[in-house]
PDB file of C-alpha atoms in Angstrom:
ATOM      1  CA  UNK A   1      40.028 278.329 101.349  1.00 44.00           C
ATOM      2  CA  UNK A   2      43.194 280.225 100.511  1.00 50.00           C
ATOM      3  CA  UNK A   3      44.935 279.599  97.199  1.00 56.00           C
ATOM      4  CA  UNK A   4      48.294 281.127  96.381  1.00 54.00           C
ATOM      5  CA  UNK A   5      47.844 283.136  93.183  1.00 56.00           C
ATOM      6  CA  UNK A   6      51.415 284.382  92.977  1.00 56.00           C
ATOM      7  CA  UNK A   7      53.226 283.263  89.821  1.00 56.00           C
ATOM      8  CA  UNK A   8      56.165 282.073  91.942  1.00 70.00           C
ATOM      9  CA  UNK A   9      53.815 279.629  93.661  1.00 88.00           C
ATOM     10  CA  UNK A  10      52.866 277.900  90.435  1.00 90.00           C
ATOM     11  CA  UNK A  11      56.369 277.892  88.969  1.00 89.00           C
ATOM     12  CA  UNK A  12      57.809 276.471  92.160  1.00 90.00           C
ATOM     13  CA  UNK A  13      55.123 273.749  92.098  1.00 89.00           C
ATOM     14  CA  UNK A  14      55.639 273.044  88.378  1.00 89.00           C
ATOM     15  CA  UNK A  15      59.428 273.121  88.578  1.00 87.00           C
ATOM     16  CA  UNK A  16      59.538 270.479  91.303  1.00 87.00           C
ATOM     17  CA  UNK A  17      57.348 268.148  89.268  1.00 88.00           C
ATOM     18  CA  UNK A  18      59.026 268.769  85.918  1.00 87.00           C
ATOM     19  CA  UNK A  19      62.392 267.808  87.427  1.00 87.00           C
ATOM     20  CA  UNK A  20      61.022 264.318  88.101  1.00 87.00           C
ATOM     21  CA  UNK A  21      60.509 263.766  84.350  1.00 83.00           C
ATOM     22  CA  UNK A  22      64.233 264.319  83.555  1.00 82.00           C
ATOM     23  CA  UNK A  23      63.424 266.394  80.511  1.00 81.00           C
ATOM     24  CA  UNK A  24      60.337 267.016  78.438  1.00 86.00           C
ATOM     25  CA  UNK A  25      60.240 267.303  74.655  1.00 90.00           C
ATOM     26  CA  UNK A  26      59.224 270.686  73.247  1.00 91.00           C
ATOM     27  CA  UNK A  27      56.240 269.043  71.535  1.00 94.00           C
ATOM     28  CA  UNK A  28      54.877 267.639  74.802  1.00 91.00           C
ATOM     29  CA  UNK A  29      55.793 270.522  77.100  1.00 92.00           C
ATOM     30  CA  UNK A  30      52.421 272.316  76.613  1.00 94.00           C
ATOM     31  CA  UNK A  31      50.577 269.132  77.671  1.00 93.00           C
ATOM     32  CA  UNK A  32      52.697 268.712  80.788  1.00 92.00           C
ATOM     33  CA  UNK A  33      52.248 272.378  81.601  1.00 93.00           C
ATOM     34  CA  UNK A  34      48.463 272.171  81.180  1.00 93.00           C
ATOM     35  CA  UNK A  35      48.309 269.105  83.423  1.00 91.00           C
ATOM     36  CA  UNK A  36      50.387 270.862  86.067  1.00 93.00           C
ATOM     37  CA  UNK A  37      48.111 273.910  85.828  1.00 93.00           C
ATOM     38  CA  UNK A  38      45.075 271.667  86.378  1.00 92.00           C
ATOM     39  CA  UNK A  39      46.708 269.911  89.318  1.00 91.00           C
ATOM     40  CA  UNK A  40      47.863 273.214  90.852  1.00 93.00           C
ATOM     41  CA  UNK A  41      44.428 274.808  90.563  1.00 92.00           C
ATOM     42  CA  UNK A  42      42.775 271.657  91.964  1.00 91.00           C
ATOM     43  CA  UNK A  43      45.346 270.802  94.619  1.00 88.00           C
ATOM     44  CA  UNK A  44      42.889 271.161  97.490  1.00 92.00           C
ATOM     45  CA  UNK A  45      40.344 268.806  95.897  1.00 93.00           C
ATOM     46  CA  UNK A  46      40.184 265.072  95.230  1.00 93.00           C
ATOM     47  CA  UNK A  47      41.267 264.545  91.620  1.00 91.00           C
ATOM     48  CA  UNK A  48      39.464 261.273  90.836  1.00 93.00           C
ATOM     49  CA  UNK A  49      35.886 262.596  91.239  1.00 93.00           C
ATOM     50  CA  UNK A  50      36.873 265.800  89.435  1.00 91.00           C
ATOM     51  CA  UNK A  51      38.362 263.909  86.473  1.00 90.00           C
ATOM     52  CA  UNK A  52      35.432 261.472  86.379  1.00 92.00           C
ATOM     53  CA  UNK A  53      33.010 264.391  86.196  1.00 91.00           C
ATOM     54  CA  UNK A  54      34.993 265.925  83.314  1.00 87.00           C
ATOM     55  CA  UNK A  55      34.954 262.652  81.379  1.00 90.00           C
ATOM     56  CA  UNK A  56      31.263 262.048  82.041  1.00 90.00           C
ATOM     57  CA  UNK A  57      30.428 265.540  80.804  1.00 90.00           C
ATOM     58  CA  UNK A  58      31.577 264.399  77.353  1.00 87.00           C
ATOM     59  CA  UNK A  59      28.826 261.761  77.206  1.00 86.00           C
ATOM     60  CA  UNK A  60      25.563 263.133  75.755  1.00 85.00           C
ATOM     61  CA  UNK A  61      22.396 262.921  77.867  1.00 80.00           C
ATOM     62  CA  UNK A  62      19.755 261.006  75.886  1.00 83.00           C
ATOM     63  CA  UNK A  63      17.034 261.101  78.506  1.00 75.00           C
TER      64      UNK A  63
END
């Protein structure tokens, strides 16, 4: 599996997606950026199982 680690790769990816939002408030920009980072780093994987695992990790194991 080859993942582009060049900064231009991420900024190109993020820039294309940020344009679709037609502007982002300064308060919410870090959240959008973090989501785009997650999506960029996980772009070769299915997101639903990955997100479900993250949410389920928050639930304590009582067994």
